[in-house]
Amino acid sequence: MFVDRVLSGMRPTGSLHLGHYHGVLKNWVKLQHEYECFFFVADWHALTTHYDAPEAIEQNVWDMVVDWLAAGVDPARATLFIQSQLPEHAELHLLLSMITPLGWLERVPTYKDQQEKLAEKDLSTYGFLGYPLLQSADILVYRANLVPVGEDQVPHIEFTREIARRFNHIYGREPGFQEKAEAAIKKLGGKRSKLYVELRTRYQEQGDQEALEAARAVIEEAQNLSIGDRERLFGYIEGGGKMILSEPKAMLTEASRMPGLDGQKMSKSYNNTITLREDEDSVSKKIRTMPTDPARMRRTDPGDPEKCPVWQLHQVYSGDDTRAWVQKGCRSAGIGCLECKQPVIDAVLAEQRPMRERAEVYLRDTTLVRNIIADGCEKARDLAQETMREVRQAMGLQYS
Ligand code: TRP
Ligand code: SF4
């Protein structure tokens, strides 16, 4: 049976906050019930911008993995690993670099954007330019077809699709492809062969996307095919060569603009965050001291929730009744700001409680986390090695 494979990575930037939870992790937790999932720590990607701070990496990595587990990412459902423990990513990155036009990298929008945003850093490095290509290798080495990312990362997935296409175009052409593809069709078996040919014709003559997907499903369902034959059949649907690397799709995570303590988007660089496992007193204090509508100088001054960052948190955390209570109480000066903040404090603490509990086990026994990662690396390695064997062979690097 064909299972969609989901893969996503996160740079280890230190303790995660509620913005990461609402924007990314909650989605990962949901996906792990629906797909085969691979989630990894992109520690090499951290070095592309923070090559001068190696001392911070290791702790950031372990903290982040604990945050994932705390948020409910389940190692029994999802494979968790660390990028740098899989040298296959680096090998594929190198091999893909041979066919990557410099202009493609220079045109990726994040390249110039980030250089401008991080102007205090010298990002005129080879590694930084290659950031999207390393990301492509991360994805392609697992032949992942779905990549959950935020809007800003969509150009990187597009870039990955172009690289995969270029690779297949250059290296998917083998002598006698047509004959080999036809032989592979026979191996599908009578009914399947016929269906495959029909779907392929429909796709080629009418560009019918559904036919394309259905033809791919036919191949996925066939148990008896060698990897080479599968690649031939995948490629043959669309044209003239093997499909060695498969083109992934971006799975756009619904933009969740988690407000921070000051009403701007929650972000470490704005210093307005609540971390995932922050202790209760600190959370209460941060929310109690949040700014409110400046018009409410005194308790008796009416206010306007639209001008208050606390209201934005109510929109994330409160139900209709509480929201109506805030609207009425604020505008009529019927409630005080501290009173108004209490339901938010309660809701954040309630959200964090299970996270703190789950983390406790891992903080007490750090070998648990190491074992989860070791298991994940092993599982990832099996897939990555299989892809690399195919890639090396296609590129003429198979010496035995
Ligand atoms: N560039 C991604 C980010 O900044 C992190 C990342 C690295 C990634 N490799 C990946 C995401 C592969 C998805 C797939 O968020
Ligand atoms: Fe903000 Fe609530 Fe105070 Fe109104 S009552 S200003 S919404 S904190």
XYZ file of C-alpha atoms and ligand atoms in Angstrom:
423
model
C 0.000 0.000 0.000
C 1.161 3.516 -0.762
C 1.847 5.594 2.329
C 2.644 9.240 2.118
C 5.915 10.014 3.778
C 6.131 13.257 5.709
C 9.459 14.836 6.558
C 10.290 18.061 8.296
C 13.227 19.620 10.047
C 13.809 22.355 12.560
C 16.962 24.283 13.318
C 18.065 23.996 16.950
C 17.684 27.575 18.095
C 17.343 26.987 21.832
C 14.230 26.500 23.918
C 11.062 26.490 21.866
C 8.165 28.773 22.735
C 4.397 28.733 22.390
C 4.708 30.191 18.904
C 6.519 27.023 17.814
C 3.885 24.945 19.550
C 0.905 26.583 17.849
C 2.687 27.112 14.547
C 4.508 23.805 14.054
C 4.492 21.199 16.785
C 0.735 20.859 17.179
C 0.630 20.102 13.480
C 3.414 17.494 13.741
C 1.540 15.779 16.545
C -1.532 15.556 14.339
C 0.401 14.383 11.274
C 2.038 11.513 13.133
C -1.397 9.873 13.392
C -2.051 10.218 9.680
C 1.259 9.536 7.936
C 4.649 7.926 8.195
C 6.574 10.819 9.754
C 10.248 11.774 9.952
C 11.228 14.774 12.047
C 14.826 15.818 12.402
C 17.084 18.401 13.999
C 18.740 20.457 11.261
C 21.985 21.091 13.130
C 24.071 21.638 9.995
C 21.567 24.275 8.941
C 22.155 26.019 12.260
C 25.832 26.232 11.339
C 25.092 27.998 8.060
C 24.209 31.121 10.020
C 25.832 30.423 13.406
C 29.148 28.876 12.392
C 30.837 31.024 15.033
C 28.851 29.574 17.951
C 29.485 25.812 17.967
C 29.438 25.680 21.768
C 25.672 26.274 21.840
C 24.643 23.562 19.419
C 24.639 20.417 21.502
C 22.560 21.764 24.377
C 20.152 23.399 21.961
C 19.685 20.100 20.181
C 18.819 18.126 23.318
C 16.586 20.898 24.662
C 14.707 20.993 21.414
C 14.190 17.244 21.250
C 12.812 17.309 24.806
C 10.486 20.112 23.710
C 9.239 17.989 20.817
C 8.576 15.072 23.127
C 6.944 17.367 25.656
C 4.633 18.721 22.978
C 3.449 15.183 22.269
C 5.584 14.077 19.360
C 5.556 10.335 19.916
C 8.703 8.343 19.112
C 6.551 5.250 18.673
C 4.808 6.956 15.768
C 7.372 9.328 14.312
C 11.048 8.789 13.542
C 13.188 11.439 15.265
C 16.808 11.991 14.341
C 19.675 14.445 14.005
C 20.815 15.534 10.554
C 24.560 15.451 11.227
C 24.353 11.823 12.328
C 23.368 10.862 8.792
C 26.339 11.615 6.511
C 24.141 10.535 3.586
C 22.610 14.033 3.673
C 26.051 15.507 3.112
C 26.934 13.079 0.361
C 23.717 13.796 -1.512
C 24.245 17.522 -0.984
C 27.679 17.240 -2.558
C 26.512 15.153 -5.492
C 23.566 17.462 -6.160
C 25.898 20.451 -6.040
C 27.483 19.149 -9.255
C 24.280 19.829 -11.190
C 23.021 22.910 -9.337
C 23.342 26.126 -11.311
C 24.629 28.941 -9.098
C 21.917 31.225 -10.414
C 19.206 28.952 -9.008
C 20.664 29.335 -5.528
C 21.220 33.067 -5.845
C 17.609 33.528 -6.893
C 16.076 31.748 -3.888
C 14.341 34.655 -2.090
C 15.526 33.713 1.407
C 19.150 34.131 0.308
C 19.136 37.904 -0.047
C 16.407 38.396 2.592
C 18.333 36.623 5.303
C 21.605 38.290 4.369
C 19.915 41.652 4.805
C 18.116 40.642 7.967
C 21.272 39.268 9.572
C 23.457 42.073 8.273
C 25.699 41.933 11.341
C 26.863 38.476 10.274
C 29.090 37.676 7.368
C 26.891 35.363 5.357
C 28.865 35.490 2.140
C 29.814 31.874 2.696
C 29.529 28.851 0.477
C 27.521 27.014 3.148
C 24.952 29.766 3.439
C 24.424 29.965 -0.305
C 23.938 26.203 -0.302
C 21.330 26.246 2.491
C 18.407 25.362 0.191
C 20.390 22.620 -1.524
C 21.206 20.990 1.792
C 17.504 21.163 2.556
C 16.793 19.497 -0.784
C 19.185 16.692 0.116
C 17.408 16.306 3.497
C 14.135 15.738 1.698
C 15.228 13.789 -1.358
C 17.386 11.312 0.521
C 14.180 9.944 2.151
C 12.058 10.281 -1.000
C 9.603 12.116 1.209
C 6.612 13.364 -0.726
C 5.064 15.724 1.816
C 6.951 18.465 3.601
C 5.044 20.496 6.192
C 6.495 23.989 6.219
C 5.518 27.583 6.721
C 4.996 29.981 3.873
C 8.579 31.280 3.963
C 9.904 27.821 3.119
C 7.760 27.183 0.052
C 10.454 28.464 -2.350
C 12.836 25.882 -0.868
C 10.416 23.079 -1.691
C 9.934 24.451 -5.204
C 13.704 24.537 -5.564
C 13.870 20.920 -4.375
C 11.377 19.872 -7.025
C 13.475 21.523 -9.707
C 16.639 19.830 -8.492
C 14.924 16.424 -8.435
C 13.633 16.983 -11.947
C 17.048 18.005 -13.187
C 18.688 15.006 -11.552
C 16.190 12.584 -13.082
C 16.580 14.248 -16.437
C 20.360 13.919 -16.432
C 20.816 10.562 -14.707
C 17.542 8.768 -15.356
C 18.414 8.052 -18.992
C 19.823 4.586 -19.315
C 20.521 2.633 -22.482
C 17.556 0.511 -23.500
C 15.127 2.380 -21.218
C 12.116 1.742 -23.406
C 12.640 -2.047 -23.528
C 13.323 -2.216 -19.810
C 10.211 -0.182 -19.017
C 8.095 -2.456 -21.170
C 9.508 -5.533 -19.471
C 8.735 -3.955 -16.096
C 5.131 -3.334 -17.152
C 4.763 -7.057 -17.856
C 5.983 -7.811 -14.356
C 3.064 -5.836 -12.907
C 0.772 -8.685 -13.936
C -2.151 -8.765 -16.383
C -4.766 -6.553 -14.762
C -2.329 -4.101 -13.275
C -0.325 -3.844 -16.499
C -3.412 -2.959 -18.429
C -4.516 -0.384 -15.850
C -1.043 1.180 -15.762
C -0.944 1.534 -19.544
C -4.418 3.055 -19.632
C -3.617 5.553 -16.897
C -0.316 6.477 -18.525
C -2.048 7.131 -21.835
C -4.689 9.219 -20.114
C -2.037 11.269 -18.380
C 0.069 11.738 -21.479
C -2.838 12.605 -23.770
C -4.935 14.700 -21.396
C -2.506 15.763 -18.696
C -4.925 14.250 -16.196
C -3.344 14.617 -12.727
C -5.641 12.036 -11.203
C -4.498 9.487 -13.740
C -0.896 10.302 -12.816
C -1.575 9.719 -9.121
C -3.526 6.561 -9.837
C -0.745 5.170 -12.031
C 1.738 5.857 -9.242
C -0.523 4.046 -6.801
C -0.554 1.016 -9.097
C 3.249 0.888 -8.886
C 3.265 1.399 -5.145
C 0.861 -1.478 -4.680
C 2.914 -3.930 -6.713
C 4.928 -6.064 -4.311
C 7.264 -7.847 -6.662
C 9.156 -5.004 -8.340
C 12.862 -4.291 -7.963
C 13.784 -0.720 -7.070
C 15.134 -0.188 -10.576
C 11.884 -1.319 -12.171
C 9.860 0.890 -9.865
C 11.925 3.906 -10.851
C 11.499 3.002 -14.525
C 7.750 2.688 -14.182
C 7.467 5.934 -12.253
C 9.525 7.742 -14.872
C 7.772 6.071 -17.790
C 4.390 7.561 -16.841
C 5.722 10.996 -17.527
C 8.385 10.492 -20.132
C 11.700 9.114 -21.059
C 13.712 8.131 -18.006
C 13.833 6.633 -14.530
C 12.506 8.676 -11.648
C 15.296 8.227 -9.154
C 14.462 11.153 -6.902
C 10.831 11.983 -6.299
C 9.472 15.489 -6.261
C 8.068 16.490 -2.873
C 5.063 18.679 -2.230
C 4.922 21.460 0.318
C 2.222 20.915 2.887
C 1.440 24.441 3.878
C 0.949 24.751 7.610
C -1.913 27.109 8.232
C -0.378 30.411 9.169
C -0.882 30.773 12.879
C 0.240 34.125 14.030
C 0.805 33.440 17.679
C 0.847 36.811 19.411
C 3.639 37.486 21.864
C 3.457 39.338 25.153
C 3.629 42.719 23.417
C 1.155 42.032 20.612
C 3.843 41.487 17.973
C 4.329 37.973 16.592
C 5.897 35.773 19.264
C 9.588 35.524 18.491
C 12.804 35.124 20.399
C 14.255 38.190 18.712
C 11.420 40.377 20.059
C 11.943 39.061 23.560
C 8.209 38.527 23.969
C 7.956 34.761 24.354
C 6.656 32.204 26.790
C 8.717 29.054 26.475
C 7.075 25.676 26.173
C 7.990 24.442 29.621
C 8.440 27.743 31.425
C 7.741 27.485 35.129
C 4.309 28.498 36.362
C 5.312 31.528 38.403
C 7.229 33.017 35.563
C 4.319 32.498 33.153
C 1.856 34.142 35.540
C 4.163 37.035 36.132
C 4.811 37.622 32.435
C 1.108 37.731 31.643
C 0.230 39.816 34.695
C 2.750 42.451 33.633
C 1.744 42.489 29.963
C 0.889 45.896 28.551
C -2.837 46.591 27.999
C -4.822 49.284 26.227
C -2.970 52.459 27.286
C -6.319 54.273 27.574
C -7.037 52.276 30.718
C -4.872 54.295 33.060
C -7.233 53.729 35.953
C -9.531 50.839 36.751
C -12.516 53.098 36.018
C -11.337 54.057 32.494
C -13.074 52.058 29.763
C -10.853 50.368 27.189
C -10.857 48.830 23.732
C -9.775 45.194 23.379
C -8.700 45.862 19.787
C -5.910 47.998 21.194
C -4.755 45.400 23.713
C -2.341 42.478 23.264
C -4.185 40.518 25.983
C -7.227 40.399 23.712
C -5.098 38.676 21.045
C -4.298 35.959 23.549
C -7.980 35.589 24.382
C -8.521 34.914 20.690
C -6.128 31.985 20.912
C -7.141 30.671 24.312
C -10.698 31.686 25.217
C -14.122 30.460 24.182
C -17.035 32.598 23.078
C -18.381 33.244 26.571
C -15.117 34.512 27.954
C -14.541 36.649 24.883
C -17.966 38.245 25.252
C -17.205 38.866 28.928
C -13.933 40.606 27.957
C -15.550 42.757 25.277
C -18.315 43.927 27.564
C -16.227 44.268 30.715
C -13.389 46.140 29.025
C -15.539 48.631 27.142
C -17.671 49.377 30.226
C -14.806 49.274 32.727
C -16.772 46.493 34.370
C -13.663 44.342 34.811
C -10.085 45.166 35.682
C -7.144 44.177 33.514
C -5.787 41.692 36.051
C -9.176 40.050 36.200
C -9.254 39.946 32.419
C -5.852 38.295 32.268
C -6.682 35.493 34.677
C -8.468 33.220 32.183
C -5.490 33.554 29.826
C -3.081 32.649 32.609
C -5.205 29.637 33.509
C -5.454 28.489 29.905
C -1.723 28.788 29.213
C -0.877 26.919 32.395
C -3.399 24.210 31.543
C -1.899 23.861 28.080
C 1.599 23.578 29.488
C 0.840 21.159 32.315
C 0.910 17.947 30.238
C 4.013 19.204 28.451
C 5.856 19.769 31.694
C 4.789 16.338 32.887
C 5.928 14.561 29.747
C 9.265 16.385 29.838
C 9.919 15.402 33.430
C 10.625 11.782 32.542
C 13.158 12.795 29.923
C 14.859 15.357 32.088
C 15.250 12.823 34.875
C 16.758 10.203 32.585
C 18.580 11.716 29.634
C 19.565 8.316 28.253
C 15.921 7.942 27.187
C 16.276 10.845 24.790
C 19.581 9.567 23.482
C 18.066 6.168 22.813
C 15.093 7.655 20.987
C 17.463 9.551 18.733
C 19.729 6.537 18.234
C 16.739 4.433 17.162
C 15.515 7.180 14.871
C 18.925 7.593 13.248
C 19.050 3.884 12.566
C 15.650 3.860 10.882
C 16.494 6.929 8.852
C 19.800 5.399 7.798
C 18.149 2.373 6.197
C 16.143 4.586 3.864
C 18.949 7.046 3.203
C 21.392 4.298 2.311
C 18.979 2.752 -0.129
C 18.561 6.063 -1.942
C 22.300 6.666 -1.992
C 22.957 3.301 -3.595
C 20.610 4.272 -6.416
C 22.069 7.738 -6.720
C 25.669 6.502 -6.847
C 24.793 3.929 -9.426
C 22.985 6.469 -11.576
C 25.985 8.804 -11.373
C 28.492 6.140 -12.325
C 29.953 5.731 -8.845
C 29.158 2.094 -8.243
C 32.466 0.263 -8.073
C 31.457 -3.212 -7.041
N 14.902 25.437 6.564
C 13.936 24.928 7.512
C 13.515 26.065 8.436
O 14.251 27.002 8.624
C 14.499 23.784 8.315
C 14.774 22.591 7.464
C 15.984 22.081 7.135
C 13.798 21.770 6.829
N 15.849 20.986 6.334
C 14.531 20.758 6.138
C 12.409 21.777 6.793
C 13.876 19.786 5.385
C 11.751 20.805 6.021
C 12.488 19.813 5.327
O 12.447 25.996 8.997
Fe -6.937 44.498 27.705
Fe -8.625 43.060 29.114
Fe -7.575 45.300 30.129
Fe -9.347 45.427 28.174
S -9.693 44.629 30.232
S -7.445 46.578 28.301
S -8.812 43.609 26.989
S -6.487 43.454 29.604
